[in-house]
PDB file of C-alpha atoms and ligand atoms in Angstrom:
ATOM      1  CA  MET A   1      84.830  95.187 116.172  1.00  0.00           C
ATOM      2  CA  LYS A   2      87.683  94.330 114.206  1.00  0.00           C
ATOM      3  CA  LEU A   3      89.141  96.705 111.797  1.00  0.00           C
ATOM      4  CA  VAL A   4      91.274  94.126 109.162  1.00  0.00           C
ATOM      5  CA  LEU A   5      93.268  96.208 107.172  1.00  0.00           C
ATOM      6  CA  ALA A   6      95.101  94.049 104.360  1.00  0.00           C
ATOM      7  CA  ILE A   7      98.122  95.220 101.797  1.00  0.00           C
ATOM      8  CA  VAL A   8      98.179  92.773  98.823  1.00  0.00           C
ATOM      9  CA  ASN A   9      99.389  92.409  95.602  1.00  0.00           C
ATOM     10  CA  ASP A  10      97.505  94.201  92.791  1.00  0.00           C
ATOM     11  CA  ASP A  11      96.619  91.294  91.154  1.00  0.00           C
ATOM     12  CA  ASP A  12      95.182  89.373  94.238  1.00  0.00           C
ATOM     13  CA  GLY A  13      93.069  92.052  95.536  1.00  0.00           C
ATOM     14  CA  GLN A  14      89.868  91.043  92.936  1.00  0.00           C
ATOM     15  CA  LYS A  15      89.999  87.606  93.797  1.00  0.00           C
ATOM     16  CA  VAL A  16      89.965  88.663  98.143  1.00  0.00           C
ATOM     17  CA  ILE A  17      87.272  90.864  96.953  1.00  0.00           C
ATOM     18  CA  ASP A  18      85.177  88.818  95.437  1.00  0.00           C
ATOM     19  CA  GLU A  19      85.626  86.037  98.004  1.00  0.00           C
ATOM     20  CA  LEU A  20      84.622  88.076 100.306  1.00  0.00           C
ATOM     21  CA  GLY A  21      81.555  89.801  98.472  1.00  0.00           C
ATOM     22  CA  LYS A  22      80.302  85.999  98.273  1.00  0.00           C
ATOM     23  CA  ASN A  23      80.912  85.464 102.036  1.00  0.00           C
ATOM     24  CA  GLY A  24      79.366  88.266 102.693  1.00  0.00           C
ATOM     25  CA  PHE A  25      82.098  90.904 104.288  1.00  0.00           C
ATOM     26  CA  GLY A  26      82.248  94.526 103.499  1.00  0.00           C
ATOM     27  CA  VAL A  27      85.087  95.498 102.278  1.00  0.00           C
ATOM     28  CA  THR A  28      86.387  99.024 100.927  1.00  0.00           C
ATOM     29  CA  LYS A  29      89.688  99.033  98.276  1.00  0.00           C
ATOM     30  CA  LEU A  30      92.127 101.636  98.542  1.00  0.00           C
ATOM     31  CA  CYS A  31      94.931 101.761  95.757  1.00  0.00           C
ATOM     32  CA  SER A  32      97.744 102.418  97.571  1.00  0.00           C
ATOM     33  CA  THR A  33     101.669 102.256  97.195  1.00  0.00           C
ATOM     34  CA  GLY A  34     104.482 100.311  98.659  1.00  0.00           C
ATOM     35  CA  GLY A  35     107.316 102.536 100.188  1.00  0.00           C
ATOM     36  CA  PHE A  36     109.974 100.175  99.370  1.00  0.00           C
ATOM     37  CA  LEU A  37     109.058  99.201  95.821  1.00  0.00           C
ATOM     38  CA  ARG A  38     107.308 102.174  95.251  1.00  0.00           C
ATOM     39  CA  SER A  39     105.035 100.213  92.963  1.00  0.00           C
ATOM     40  CA  GLY A  40     100.996  99.694  92.908  1.00  0.00           C
ATOM     41  CA  ASN A  41      99.714  97.543  95.793  1.00  0.00           C
ATOM     42  CA  THR A  42      95.885  97.022  96.995  1.00  0.00           C
ATOM     43  CA  THR A  43      95.185  98.101 100.571  1.00  0.00           C
ATOM     44  CA  LEU A  44      91.356  96.410 101.904  1.00  0.00           C
ATOM     45  CA  LEU A  45      89.782  97.843 104.830  1.00  0.00           C
ATOM     46  CA  ILE A  46      87.200  95.303 106.449  1.00  0.00           C
ATOM     47  CA  GLY A  47      85.124  95.822 109.423  1.00  0.00           C
ATOM     48  CA  VAL A  48      84.300  92.807 111.003  1.00  0.00           C
ATOM     49  CA  ASP A  49      83.172  91.111 114.341  1.00  0.00           C
ATOM     50  CA  GLU A  50      85.355  89.779 116.396  1.00  0.00           C
ATOM     51  CA  GLU A  51      84.636  85.983 115.817  1.00  0.00           C
ATOM     52  CA  LYS A  52      84.628  86.659 112.192  1.00  0.00           C
ATOM     53  CA  VAL A  53      88.437  87.848 112.149  1.00  0.00           C
ATOM     54  CA  ASP A  54      89.971  84.384 111.660  1.00  0.00           C
ATOM     55  CA  ASP A  55      87.571  83.549 108.504  1.00  0.00           C
ATOM     56  CA  VAL A  56      88.581  86.809 106.850  1.00  0.00           C
ATOM     57  CA  VAL A  57      92.255  85.890 107.260  1.00  0.00           C
ATOM     58  CA  GLU A  58      91.707  82.476 105.783  1.00  0.00           C
ATOM     59  CA  ILE A  59      90.422  84.117 102.843  1.00  0.00           C
ATOM     60  CA  ILE A  60      93.023  86.536 102.349  1.00  0.00           C
ATOM     61  CA  LYS A  61      95.475  83.664 103.031  1.00  0.00           C
ATOM     62  CA  ASN A  62      94.067  81.397 100.611  1.00  0.00           C
ATOM     63  CA  LYS A  63      93.635  83.660  97.567  1.00  0.00           C
ATOM     64  CA  CYS A  64      96.847  85.780  98.290  1.00  0.00           C
ATOM     65  CA  ARG A  65     100.739  84.296  97.047  1.00  0.00           C
ATOM     66  CA  SER A  66     103.722  85.600  97.942  1.00  0.00           C
ATOM     67  CA  ARG A  67     106.001  86.480  94.746  1.00  0.00           C
ATOM     68  CA  LYS A  68     109.702  86.944  93.977  1.00  0.00           C
ATOM     69  CA  GLN A  69     110.184  90.496  92.696  1.00  0.00           C
ATOM     70  CA  VAL A  70     113.729  91.514  91.583  1.00  0.00           C
ATOM     71  CA  ILE A  71     114.352  95.554  91.331  1.00  0.00           C
ATOM     72  CA  SER A  72     117.114  97.421  90.075  1.00  0.00           C
ATOM     73  CA  SER A  73     115.553 100.843  90.041  1.00  0.00           C
ATOM     74  CA  PRO A  74     117.593 103.669  90.791  1.00  0.00           C
ATOM     75  CA  MET A  75     116.712 106.685  92.789  1.00  0.00           C
ATOM     76  CA  PRO A  76     114.523 108.559  90.644  1.00  0.00           C
ATOM     77  CA  PRO A  77     115.022 111.758  88.711  1.00  0.00           C
ATOM     78  CA  ASN A  78     114.281 114.145  91.169  1.00  0.00           C
ATOM     79  CA  GLY A  79     116.394 112.370  94.334  1.00  0.00           C
ATOM     80  CA  MET A  80     113.017 112.472  96.304  1.00  0.00           C
ATOM     81  CA  GLY A  81     112.413 109.004  98.405  1.00  0.00           C
ATOM     82  CA  GLY A  82     112.949 105.461  98.042  1.00  0.00           C
ATOM     83  CA  VAL A  83     115.524 103.370  98.805  1.00  0.00           C
ATOM     84  CA  PHE A  84     118.893 103.283  96.465  1.00  0.00           C
ATOM     85  CA  LEU A  85     119.855  99.860  95.239  1.00  0.00           C
ATOM     86  CA  PRO A  86     123.634 100.131  92.898  1.00  0.00           C
ATOM     87  CA  TYR A  87     122.875  96.760  92.124  1.00  0.00           C
ATOM     88  CA  PRO A  88     119.682  94.356  91.198  1.00  0.00           C
ATOM     89  CA  VAL A  89     118.044  92.849  94.378  1.00  0.00           C
ATOM     90  CA  GLU A  90     115.442  90.273  94.778  1.00  0.00           C
ATOM     91  CA  VAL A  91     112.658  90.895  97.279  1.00  0.00           C
ATOM     92  CA  VAL A  92     109.752  88.313  98.189  1.00  0.00           C
ATOM     93  CA  VAL A  93     106.678  90.191  98.194  1.00  0.00           C
ATOM     94  CA  GLY A  94     103.438  89.369 100.038  1.00  0.00           C
ATOM     95  CA  GLY A  95     101.070  87.159  99.659  1.00  0.00           C
ATOM     96  CA  ALA A  96      99.484  89.597 102.434  1.00  0.00           C
ATOM     97  CA  THR A  97     100.778  92.315 104.952  1.00  0.00           C
ATOM     98  CA  ILE A  98      97.816  92.264 107.717  1.00  0.00           C
ATOM     99  CA  PHE A  99      97.398  94.203 110.446  1.00  0.00           C
ATOM    100  CA  ILE A 100      93.958  93.892 112.505  1.00  0.00           C
ATOM    101  CA  LEU A 101      92.653  97.070 114.841  1.00  0.00           C
ATOM    102  CA  ASN A 102      90.474  97.475 117.199  1.00  0.00           C
ATOM    103  CA  VAL A 103      87.734  99.624 116.663  1.00  0.00           C
ATOM    104  CA  ASP A 104      86.146 102.061 119.357  1.00  0.00           C
ATOM    105  CA  THR A 105      82.905 102.734 117.460  1.00  0.00           C
ATOM    106  CA  PHE A 106      81.273 101.601 114.393  1.00  0.00           C
ATOM    107  CA  MET A 107      78.359 103.841 113.050  1.00  0.00           C
ATOM    108  CA  LYS A 108      76.687 104.148 110.112  1.00  0.00           C
ATOM    109  CA  ILE A 109      74.070 107.293 109.593  1.00  0.00           C
TER     110      ILE A 109
HETATM  111  P1  2BA B   1     106.959  97.998 100.003  1.00  0.00           P
HETATM  112  O1  2BA B   1     107.691  98.407 100.829  1.00  0.00           O
HETATM  113  O2  2BA B   1     107.111  98.436  98.094  1.00  0.00           O
HETATM  114  O3  2BA B   1     107.459  96.645 100.285  1.00  0.00           O
HETATM  115  C1  2BA B   1     107.808  95.032  98.932  1.00  0.00           C
HETATM  116  C2  2BA B   1     108.404  94.282  99.350  1.00  0.00           C
HETATM  117  O4  2BA B   1     110.152  94.619  99.645  1.00  0.00           O
HETATM  118  C3  2BA B   1     108.468  93.918 100.904  1.00  0.00           C
HETATM  119  O5  2BA B   1     107.394  92.844 100.840  1.00  0.00           O
HETATM  120  C4  2BA B   1     109.799  93.362 101.526  1.00  0.00           C
HETATM  121  O6  2BA B   1     110.034  91.788 101.042  1.00  0.00           O
HETATM  122  C5  2BA B   1     110.843  93.697 100.402  1.00  0.00           C
HETATM  123  N1  2BA B   1     111.127  95.173 101.922  1.00  0.00           N
HETATM  124  C6  2BA B   1     110.227  96.322 102.215  1.00  0.00           C
HETATM  125  N2  2BA B   1     111.216  96.891 102.808  1.00  0.00           N
HETATM  126  C7  2BA B   1     112.449  96.444 102.912  1.00  0.00           C
HETATM  127  C8  2BA B   1     113.481  97.067 103.106  1.00  0.00           C
HETATM  128  N3  2BA B   1     114.069  98.084 103.752  1.00  0.00           N
HETATM  129  N4  2BA B   1     114.828  95.961 102.759  1.00  0.00           N
HETATM  130  C9  2BA B   1     114.561  94.999 102.002  1.00  0.00           C
HETATM  131  N5  2BA B   1     113.123  94.422 101.644  1.00  0.00           N
HETATM  132  C10 2BA B   1     112.208  95.423 102.053  1.00  0.00           C
HETATM  133  P2  2BA B   1     106.277  93.201 102.105  1.00  0.00           P
HETATM  134  O7  2BA B   1     107.167  92.595 103.486  1.00  0.00           O
HETATM  135  O8  2BA B   1     105.156  91.355 101.763  1.00  0.00           O
HETATM  136  O9  2BA B   1     105.472  93.628 101.984  1.00  0.00           O
HETATM  137  C11 2BA B   1     104.134  94.197 101.057  1.00  0.00           C
HETATM  138  C12 2BA B   1     103.881  95.505 101.299  1.00  0.00           C
HETATM  139  O10 2BA B   1     103.052  95.845 102.451  1.00  0.00           O
HETATM  140  C13 2BA B   1     104.858  96.840 101.114  1.00  0.00           C
HETATM  141  O11 2BA B   1     105.504  96.805  99.899  1.00  0.00           O
HETATM  142  C14 2BA B   1     104.010  97.840 101.796  1.00  0.00           C
HETATM  143  O12 2BA B   1     103.056  98.413 101.100  1.00  0.00           O
HETATM  144  C15 2BA B   1     103.332  96.698 102.597  1.00  0.00           C
HETATM  145  N6  2BA B   1     103.983  97.064 104.077  1.00  0.00           N
HETATM  146  C16 2BA B   1     105.061  95.915 104.482  1.00  0.00           C
HETATM  147  N7  2BA B   1     105.253  96.136 105.608  1.00  0.00           N
HETATM  148  C17 2BA B   1     104.564  97.119 106.427  1.00  0.00           C
HETATM  149  C18 2BA B   1     104.515  97.913 107.589  1.00  0.00           C
HETATM  150  N8  2BA B   1     105.089  97.446 108.797  1.00  0.00           N
HETATM  151  N9  2BA B   1     103.473  99.048 107.589  1.00  0.00           N
HETATM  152  C19 2BA B   1     103.507  99.607 106.594  1.00  0.00           C
HETATM  153  N10 2BA B   1     102.998  98.922 105.334  1.00  0.00           N
HETATM  154  C20 2BA B   1     103.920  97.898 105.252  1.00  0.00           C
END
């Protein structure tokens, strides 16, 4: 078994979840925050048999698009975390950042 961990844009998250559900895949949604932009994104956990991993990745690929985002935020007031940007920077975010992990044990009790 594998665990697909996918970080997607908030706007795409529900579309991915709906399509995974239609195809019989279980999914857990976590609300997450990107370390660089410090804006919300969605992390999906999908436990799946190894031979179905490609199907899951295909669904994510079809439902997520990449976006350009211009950021010009200064350091937060308390100076904690984040990256100092002296001028606006355009970054391409997504479609999805995907990690595929081996699962040692899977059980439901
Ligand atoms: P963020 O960390 O908010 O990053 C948003 C976008 O900013 C990234 O898009 C990338 O285009 C840009 N970016 C990130 N760090 C940068 C840096 N040091 N210098 C210049 N540009 C930078 P994506 O690569 O598509 O990543 C989207 C989100 O996926 C990230 O949001 C983060 O939440 C997650 N992510 C990406 N790579 C990761 C990794 N290696 N480990 C864990 N999470 C990751």
